[in-house]
PDB file of C-alpha atoms and ligand atoms in Angstrom:
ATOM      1  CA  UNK A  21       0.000   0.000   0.000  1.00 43.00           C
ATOM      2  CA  UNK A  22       1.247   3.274  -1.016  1.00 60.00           C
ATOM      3  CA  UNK A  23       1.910   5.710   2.066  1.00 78.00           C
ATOM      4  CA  UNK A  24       0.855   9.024   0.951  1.00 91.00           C
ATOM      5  CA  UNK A  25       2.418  11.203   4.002  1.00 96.00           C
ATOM      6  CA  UNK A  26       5.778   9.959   3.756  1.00 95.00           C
ATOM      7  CA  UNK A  27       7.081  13.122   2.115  1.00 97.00           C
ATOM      8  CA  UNK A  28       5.322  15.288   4.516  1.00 98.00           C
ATOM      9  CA  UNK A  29       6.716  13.097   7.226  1.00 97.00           C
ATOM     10  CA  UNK A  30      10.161  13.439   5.917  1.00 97.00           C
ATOM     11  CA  UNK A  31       9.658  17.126   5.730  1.00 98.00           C
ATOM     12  CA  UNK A  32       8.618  17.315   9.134  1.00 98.00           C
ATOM     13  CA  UNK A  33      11.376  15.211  10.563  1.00 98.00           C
ATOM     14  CA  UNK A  34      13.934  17.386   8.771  1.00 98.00           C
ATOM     15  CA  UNK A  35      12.363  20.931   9.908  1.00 98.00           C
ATOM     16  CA  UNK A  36      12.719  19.280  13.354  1.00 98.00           C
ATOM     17  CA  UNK A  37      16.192  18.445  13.064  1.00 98.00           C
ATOM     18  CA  UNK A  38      16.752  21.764  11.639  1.00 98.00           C
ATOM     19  CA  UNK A  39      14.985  23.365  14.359  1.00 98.00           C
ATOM     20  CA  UNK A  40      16.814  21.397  17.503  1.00 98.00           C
ATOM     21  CA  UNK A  41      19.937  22.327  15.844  1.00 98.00           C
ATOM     22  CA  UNK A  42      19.378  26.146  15.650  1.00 97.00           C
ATOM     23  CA  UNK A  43      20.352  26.133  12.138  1.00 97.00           C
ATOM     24  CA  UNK A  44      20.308  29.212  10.264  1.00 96.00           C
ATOM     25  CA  UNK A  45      17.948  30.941   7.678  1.00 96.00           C
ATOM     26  CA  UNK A  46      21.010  29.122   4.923  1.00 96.00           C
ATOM     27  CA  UNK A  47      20.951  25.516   5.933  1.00 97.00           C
ATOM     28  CA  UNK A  48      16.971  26.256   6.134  1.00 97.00           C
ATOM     29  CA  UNK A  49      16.409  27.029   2.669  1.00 97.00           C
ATOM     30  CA  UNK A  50      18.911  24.874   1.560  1.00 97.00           C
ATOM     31  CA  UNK A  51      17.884  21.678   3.350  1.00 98.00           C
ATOM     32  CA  UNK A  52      14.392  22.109   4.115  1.00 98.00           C
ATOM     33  CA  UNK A  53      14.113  22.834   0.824  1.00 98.00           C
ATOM     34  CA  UNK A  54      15.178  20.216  -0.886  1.00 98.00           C
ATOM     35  CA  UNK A  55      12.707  18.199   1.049  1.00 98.00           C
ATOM     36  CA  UNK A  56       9.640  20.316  -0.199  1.00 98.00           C
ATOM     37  CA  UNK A  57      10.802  19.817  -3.642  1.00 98.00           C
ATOM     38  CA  UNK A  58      10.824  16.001  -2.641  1.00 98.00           C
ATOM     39  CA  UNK A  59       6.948  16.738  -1.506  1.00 98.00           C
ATOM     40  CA  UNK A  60       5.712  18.626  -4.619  1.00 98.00           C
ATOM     41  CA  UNK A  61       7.634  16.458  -6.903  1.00 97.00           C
ATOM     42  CA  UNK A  62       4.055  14.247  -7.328  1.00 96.00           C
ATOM     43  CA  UNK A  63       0.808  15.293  -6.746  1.00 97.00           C
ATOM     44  CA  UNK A  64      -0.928  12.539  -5.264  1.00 96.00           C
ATOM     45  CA  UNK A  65      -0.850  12.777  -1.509  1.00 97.00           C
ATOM     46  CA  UNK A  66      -2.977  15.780  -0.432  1.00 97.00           C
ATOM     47  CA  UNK A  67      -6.548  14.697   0.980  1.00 97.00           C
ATOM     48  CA  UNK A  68      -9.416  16.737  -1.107  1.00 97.00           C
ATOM     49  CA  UNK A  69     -10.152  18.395   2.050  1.00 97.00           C
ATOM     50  CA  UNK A  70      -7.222  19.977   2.200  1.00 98.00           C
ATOM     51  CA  UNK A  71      -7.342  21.147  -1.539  1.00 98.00           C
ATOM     52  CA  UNK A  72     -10.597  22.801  -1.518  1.00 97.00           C
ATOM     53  CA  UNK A  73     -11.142  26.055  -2.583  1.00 97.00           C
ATOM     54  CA  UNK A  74     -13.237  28.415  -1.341  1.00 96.00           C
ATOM     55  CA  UNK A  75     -15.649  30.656  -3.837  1.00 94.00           C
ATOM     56  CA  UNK A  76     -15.259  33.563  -1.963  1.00 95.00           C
ATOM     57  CA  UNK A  77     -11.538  33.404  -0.388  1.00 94.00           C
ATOM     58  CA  UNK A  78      -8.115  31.621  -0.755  1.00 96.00           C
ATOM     59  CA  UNK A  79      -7.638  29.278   2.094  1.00 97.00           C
ATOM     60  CA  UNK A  80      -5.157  27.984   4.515  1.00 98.00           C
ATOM     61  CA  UNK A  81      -5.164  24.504   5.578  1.00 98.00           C
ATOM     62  CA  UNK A  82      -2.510  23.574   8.371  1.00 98.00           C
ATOM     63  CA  UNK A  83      -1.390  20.095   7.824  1.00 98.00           C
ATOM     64  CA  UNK A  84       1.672  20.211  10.888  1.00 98.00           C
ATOM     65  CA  UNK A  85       2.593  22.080  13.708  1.00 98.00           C
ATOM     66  CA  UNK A  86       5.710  21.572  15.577  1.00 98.00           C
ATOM     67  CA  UNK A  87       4.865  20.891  19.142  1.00 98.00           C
ATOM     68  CA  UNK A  88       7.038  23.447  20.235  1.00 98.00           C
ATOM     69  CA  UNK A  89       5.700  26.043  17.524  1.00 98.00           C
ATOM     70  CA  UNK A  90       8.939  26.449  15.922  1.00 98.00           C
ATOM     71  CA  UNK A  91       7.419  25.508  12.683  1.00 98.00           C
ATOM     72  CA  UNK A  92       3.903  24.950  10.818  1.00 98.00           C
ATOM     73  CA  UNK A  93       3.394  23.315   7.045  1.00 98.00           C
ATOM     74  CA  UNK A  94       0.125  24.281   5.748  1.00 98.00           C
ATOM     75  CA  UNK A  95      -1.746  23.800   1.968  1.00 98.00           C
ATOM     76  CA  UNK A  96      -2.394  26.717   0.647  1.00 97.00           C
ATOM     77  CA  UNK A  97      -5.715  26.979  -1.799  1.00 98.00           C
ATOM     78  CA  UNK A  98      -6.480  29.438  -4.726  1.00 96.00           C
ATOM     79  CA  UNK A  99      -9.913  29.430  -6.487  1.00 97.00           C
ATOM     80  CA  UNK A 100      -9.652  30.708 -10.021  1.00 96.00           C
ATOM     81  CA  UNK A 101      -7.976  34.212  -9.967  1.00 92.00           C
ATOM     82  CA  UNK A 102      -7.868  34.804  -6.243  1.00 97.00           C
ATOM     83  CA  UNK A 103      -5.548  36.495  -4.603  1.00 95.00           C
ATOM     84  CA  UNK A 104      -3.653  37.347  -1.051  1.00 95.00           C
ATOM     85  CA  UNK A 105      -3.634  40.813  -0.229  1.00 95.00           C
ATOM     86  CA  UNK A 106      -0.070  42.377   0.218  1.00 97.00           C
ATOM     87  CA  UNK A 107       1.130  41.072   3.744  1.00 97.00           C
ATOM     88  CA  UNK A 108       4.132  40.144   5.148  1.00 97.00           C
ATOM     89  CA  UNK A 109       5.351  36.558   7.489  1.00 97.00           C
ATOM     90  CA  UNK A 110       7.861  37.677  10.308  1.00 97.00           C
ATOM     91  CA  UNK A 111       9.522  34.735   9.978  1.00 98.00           C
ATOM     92  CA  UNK A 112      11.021  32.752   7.045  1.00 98.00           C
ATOM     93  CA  UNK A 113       8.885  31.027   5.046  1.00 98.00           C
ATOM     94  CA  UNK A 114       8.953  28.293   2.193  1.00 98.00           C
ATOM     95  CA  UNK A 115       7.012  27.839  -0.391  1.00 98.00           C
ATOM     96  CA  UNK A 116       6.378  24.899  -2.938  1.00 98.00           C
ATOM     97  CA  UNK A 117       4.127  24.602  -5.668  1.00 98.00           C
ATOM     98  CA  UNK A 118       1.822  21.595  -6.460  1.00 98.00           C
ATOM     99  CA  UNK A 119      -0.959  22.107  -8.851  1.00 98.00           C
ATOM    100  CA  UNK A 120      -1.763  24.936 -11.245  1.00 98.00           C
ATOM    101  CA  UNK A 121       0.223  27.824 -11.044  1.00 98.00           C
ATOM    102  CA  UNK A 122       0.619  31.095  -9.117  1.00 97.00           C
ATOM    103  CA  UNK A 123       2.145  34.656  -9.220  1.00 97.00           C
ATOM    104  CA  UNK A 124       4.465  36.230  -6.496  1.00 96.00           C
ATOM    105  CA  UNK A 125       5.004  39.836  -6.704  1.00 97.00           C
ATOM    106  CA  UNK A 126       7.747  40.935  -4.508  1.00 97.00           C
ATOM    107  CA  UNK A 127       7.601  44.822  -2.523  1.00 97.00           C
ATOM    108  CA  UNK A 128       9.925  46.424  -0.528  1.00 94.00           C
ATOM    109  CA  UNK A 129       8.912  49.740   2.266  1.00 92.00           C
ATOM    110  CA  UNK A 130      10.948  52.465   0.930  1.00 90.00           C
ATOM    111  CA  UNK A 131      10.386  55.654   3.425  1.00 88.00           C
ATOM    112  CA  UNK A 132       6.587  54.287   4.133  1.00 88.00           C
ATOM    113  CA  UNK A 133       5.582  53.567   0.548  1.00 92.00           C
ATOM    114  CA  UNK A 134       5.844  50.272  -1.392  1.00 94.00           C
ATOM    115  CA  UNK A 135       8.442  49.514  -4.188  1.00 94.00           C
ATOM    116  CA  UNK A 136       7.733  46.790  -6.570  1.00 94.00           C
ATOM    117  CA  UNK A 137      10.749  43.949  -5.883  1.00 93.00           C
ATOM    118  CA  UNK A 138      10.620  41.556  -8.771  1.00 94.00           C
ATOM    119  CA  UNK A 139       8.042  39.124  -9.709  1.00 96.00           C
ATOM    120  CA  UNK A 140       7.891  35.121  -9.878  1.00 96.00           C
ATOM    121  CA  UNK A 141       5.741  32.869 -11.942  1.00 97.00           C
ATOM    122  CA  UNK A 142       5.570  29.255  -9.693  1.00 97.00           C
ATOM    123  CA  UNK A 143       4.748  25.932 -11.769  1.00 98.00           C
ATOM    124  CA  UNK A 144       4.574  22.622  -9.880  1.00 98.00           C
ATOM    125  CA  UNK A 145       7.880  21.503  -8.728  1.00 98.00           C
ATOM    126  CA  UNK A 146       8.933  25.376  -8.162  1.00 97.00           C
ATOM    127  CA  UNK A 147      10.321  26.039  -5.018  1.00 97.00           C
ATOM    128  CA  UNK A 148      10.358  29.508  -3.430  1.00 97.00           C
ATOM    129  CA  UNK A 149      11.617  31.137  -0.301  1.00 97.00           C
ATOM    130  CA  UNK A 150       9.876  34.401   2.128  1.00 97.00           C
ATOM    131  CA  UNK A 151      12.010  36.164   5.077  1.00 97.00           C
ATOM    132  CA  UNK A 152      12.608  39.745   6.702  1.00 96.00           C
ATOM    133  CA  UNK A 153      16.354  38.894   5.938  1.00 96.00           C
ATOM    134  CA  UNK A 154      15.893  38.148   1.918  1.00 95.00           C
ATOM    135  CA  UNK A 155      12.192  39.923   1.216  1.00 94.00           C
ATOM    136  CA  UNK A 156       9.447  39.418   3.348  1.00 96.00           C
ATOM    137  CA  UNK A 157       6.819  41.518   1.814  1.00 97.00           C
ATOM    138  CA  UNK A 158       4.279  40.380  -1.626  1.00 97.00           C
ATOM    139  CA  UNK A 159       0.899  39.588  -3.473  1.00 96.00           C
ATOM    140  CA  UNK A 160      -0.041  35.770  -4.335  1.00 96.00           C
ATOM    141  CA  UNK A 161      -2.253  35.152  -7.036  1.00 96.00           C
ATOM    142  CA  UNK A 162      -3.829  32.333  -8.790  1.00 97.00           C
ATOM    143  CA  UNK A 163      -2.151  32.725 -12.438  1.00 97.00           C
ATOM    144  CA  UNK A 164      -5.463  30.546 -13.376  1.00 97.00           C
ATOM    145  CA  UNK A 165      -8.627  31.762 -13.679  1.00 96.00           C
ATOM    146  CA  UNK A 166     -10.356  28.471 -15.049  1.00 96.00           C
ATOM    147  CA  UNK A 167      -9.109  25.996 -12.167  1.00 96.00           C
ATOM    148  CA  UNK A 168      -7.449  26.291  -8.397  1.00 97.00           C
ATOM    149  CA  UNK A 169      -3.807  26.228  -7.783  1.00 98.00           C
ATOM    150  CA  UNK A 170      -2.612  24.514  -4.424  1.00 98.00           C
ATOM    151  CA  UNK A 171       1.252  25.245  -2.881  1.00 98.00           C
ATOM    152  CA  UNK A 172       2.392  23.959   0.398  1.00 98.00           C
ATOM    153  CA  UNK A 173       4.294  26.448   2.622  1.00 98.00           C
ATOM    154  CA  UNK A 174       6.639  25.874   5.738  1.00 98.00           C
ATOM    155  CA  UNK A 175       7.137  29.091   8.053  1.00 98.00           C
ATOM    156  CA  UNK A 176       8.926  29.436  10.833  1.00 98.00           C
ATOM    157  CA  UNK A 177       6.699  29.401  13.609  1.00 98.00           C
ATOM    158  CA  UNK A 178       2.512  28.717  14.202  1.00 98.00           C
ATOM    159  CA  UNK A 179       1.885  30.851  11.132  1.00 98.00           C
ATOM    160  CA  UNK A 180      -1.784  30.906  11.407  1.00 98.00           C
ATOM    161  CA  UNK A 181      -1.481  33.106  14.744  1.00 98.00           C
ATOM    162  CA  UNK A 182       1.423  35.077  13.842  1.00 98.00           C
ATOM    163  CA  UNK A 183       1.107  38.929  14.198  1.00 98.00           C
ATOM    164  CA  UNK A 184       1.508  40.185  10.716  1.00 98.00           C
ATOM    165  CA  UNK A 185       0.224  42.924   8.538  1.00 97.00           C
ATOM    166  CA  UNK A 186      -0.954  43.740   5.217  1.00 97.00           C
ATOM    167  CA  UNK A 187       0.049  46.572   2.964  1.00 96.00           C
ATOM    168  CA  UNK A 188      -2.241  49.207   1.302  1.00 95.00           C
ATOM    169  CA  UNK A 189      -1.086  49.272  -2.123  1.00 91.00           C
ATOM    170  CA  UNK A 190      -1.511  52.803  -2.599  1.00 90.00           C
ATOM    171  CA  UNK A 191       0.256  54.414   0.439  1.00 92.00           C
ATOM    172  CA  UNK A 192       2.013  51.730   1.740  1.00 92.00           C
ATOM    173  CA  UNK A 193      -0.167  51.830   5.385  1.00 94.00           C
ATOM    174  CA  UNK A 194       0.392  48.675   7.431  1.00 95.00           C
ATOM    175  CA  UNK A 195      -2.968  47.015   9.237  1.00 97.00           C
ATOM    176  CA  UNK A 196      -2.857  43.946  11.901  1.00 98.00           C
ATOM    177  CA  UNK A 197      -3.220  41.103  10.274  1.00 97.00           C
ATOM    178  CA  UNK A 198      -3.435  37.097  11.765  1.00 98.00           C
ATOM    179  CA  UNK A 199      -4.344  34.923   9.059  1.00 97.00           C
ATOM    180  CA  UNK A 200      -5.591  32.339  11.502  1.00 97.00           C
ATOM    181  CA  UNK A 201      -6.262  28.409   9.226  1.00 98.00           C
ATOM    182  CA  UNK A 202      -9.469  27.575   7.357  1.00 98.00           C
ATOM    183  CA  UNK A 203     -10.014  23.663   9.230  1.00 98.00           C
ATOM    184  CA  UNK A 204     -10.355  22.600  12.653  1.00 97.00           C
ATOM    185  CA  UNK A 205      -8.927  19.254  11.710  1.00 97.00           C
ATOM    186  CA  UNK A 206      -5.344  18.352  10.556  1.00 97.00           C
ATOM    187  CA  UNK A 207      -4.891  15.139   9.026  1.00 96.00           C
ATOM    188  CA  UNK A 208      -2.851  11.833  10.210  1.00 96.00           C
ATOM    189  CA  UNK A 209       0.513  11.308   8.960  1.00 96.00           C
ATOM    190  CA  UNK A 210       1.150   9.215  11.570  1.00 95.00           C
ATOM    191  CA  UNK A 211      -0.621   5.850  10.635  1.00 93.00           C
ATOM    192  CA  UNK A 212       1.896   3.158   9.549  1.00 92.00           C
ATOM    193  CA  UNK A 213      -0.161   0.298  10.309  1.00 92.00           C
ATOM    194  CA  UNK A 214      -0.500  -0.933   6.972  1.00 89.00           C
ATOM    195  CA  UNK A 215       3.796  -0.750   6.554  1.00 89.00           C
ATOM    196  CA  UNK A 216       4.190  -2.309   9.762  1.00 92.00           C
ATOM    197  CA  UNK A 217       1.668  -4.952   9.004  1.00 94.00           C
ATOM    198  CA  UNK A 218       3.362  -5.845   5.243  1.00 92.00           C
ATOM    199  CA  UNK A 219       6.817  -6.365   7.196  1.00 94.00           C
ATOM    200  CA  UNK A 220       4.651  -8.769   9.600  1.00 96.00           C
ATOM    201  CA  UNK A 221       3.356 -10.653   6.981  1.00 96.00           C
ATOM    202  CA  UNK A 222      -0.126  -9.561   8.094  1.00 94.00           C
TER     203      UNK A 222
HETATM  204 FE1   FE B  15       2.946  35.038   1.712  1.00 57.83          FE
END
């Protein structure tokens, strides 16, 4: 039987080793990273209730939190053509895409006012990283307007109930902003019973 989370797992397991080793914002990216690209390689492990879009909003789905908070992983869910306002994370983040396609458009405060900073087009397999040290700030939108895209993040902390803020385009004004997760219920990536079972001869 194929075991769907053991990407995610591995992901996990190497943010945690990451984590308990203090490891910098470098060896994150680097390392970390190369085990989302391992995750969004295929598209065949997220549960449809974790890839659902909304009609009226893009959602956030957390799939793992580190017990400690040091981390999160979460599924992030375009409908056609929606978009993120302009926020910022606080904390490093990673992003991978899965499954359509989405645009990332990069700002910079410049004496209280945005500046555009560069723009990125994500297709599946596309890896991407977020920080105050390298660019914290941008937009997210669904480059589709005829189907969802889907791209898993990992942030450095409990990014759901970080204090953040978003960005009025036009002056640059920053707002409060907690972006909180769209489910009550995160999924199991912790049943092996089937794996355990083949080895048994079960
Ligand atoms: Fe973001």
């Amino acid at each position: 039987m194929t075991d769907n989370f053991a990407q995610l797992r591995h992901l996990v397991g190497v943010l945690t080793g990451l984590c308990d080793a203090c490891a910098d914002e470098t060896a994150i990216r680097d390392e970390a990273g190369a085990a989302l690209r391992r995750l969004v390689a295929t598209d065949d492990w997220l549960p449809p209730e974790f890839a659902a879009a909304d009609p009226t909003q893009y959602r956030q789905y957390l799939l793992y939190c580190d017990p400690r908070e040091r981390f999160s992983v979460v599924s992030f869910v375009w409908g056609p053509g929606q978009k993120t306002p302009v926020h910022d994370h606080t904390v490093w983040g990673l992003i991978g895409m899965l499954r359509g396609a989405e645009i990332s458009r990069g700002y910079r405060l410049n004496a209280g006012r945005l500046a555009a900073d560069g723009e990125e087009r994500l297709l599946p397999g596309a890896i991407t990283a977020v920080s105050p040290t390298i660019g914290d700030i941008h937009q997210v939108e669904n480059a589709l307007l005829d189907r969802p895209s889907i791209s898993i993040h990992a942030y450095g902390a409990n990014i759901g109930a970080v204090a953040r803020h978003l960005f009025a385009l036009d002056n640059g004004e920053a707002k409060p902003f907690v972006s909180g997760y769209a489910n009550a219920v995160i999924p199991n990536l912790w049943d092996r019973t089937a794996e355990t079972r083949a080895r048994l001869g079960l």
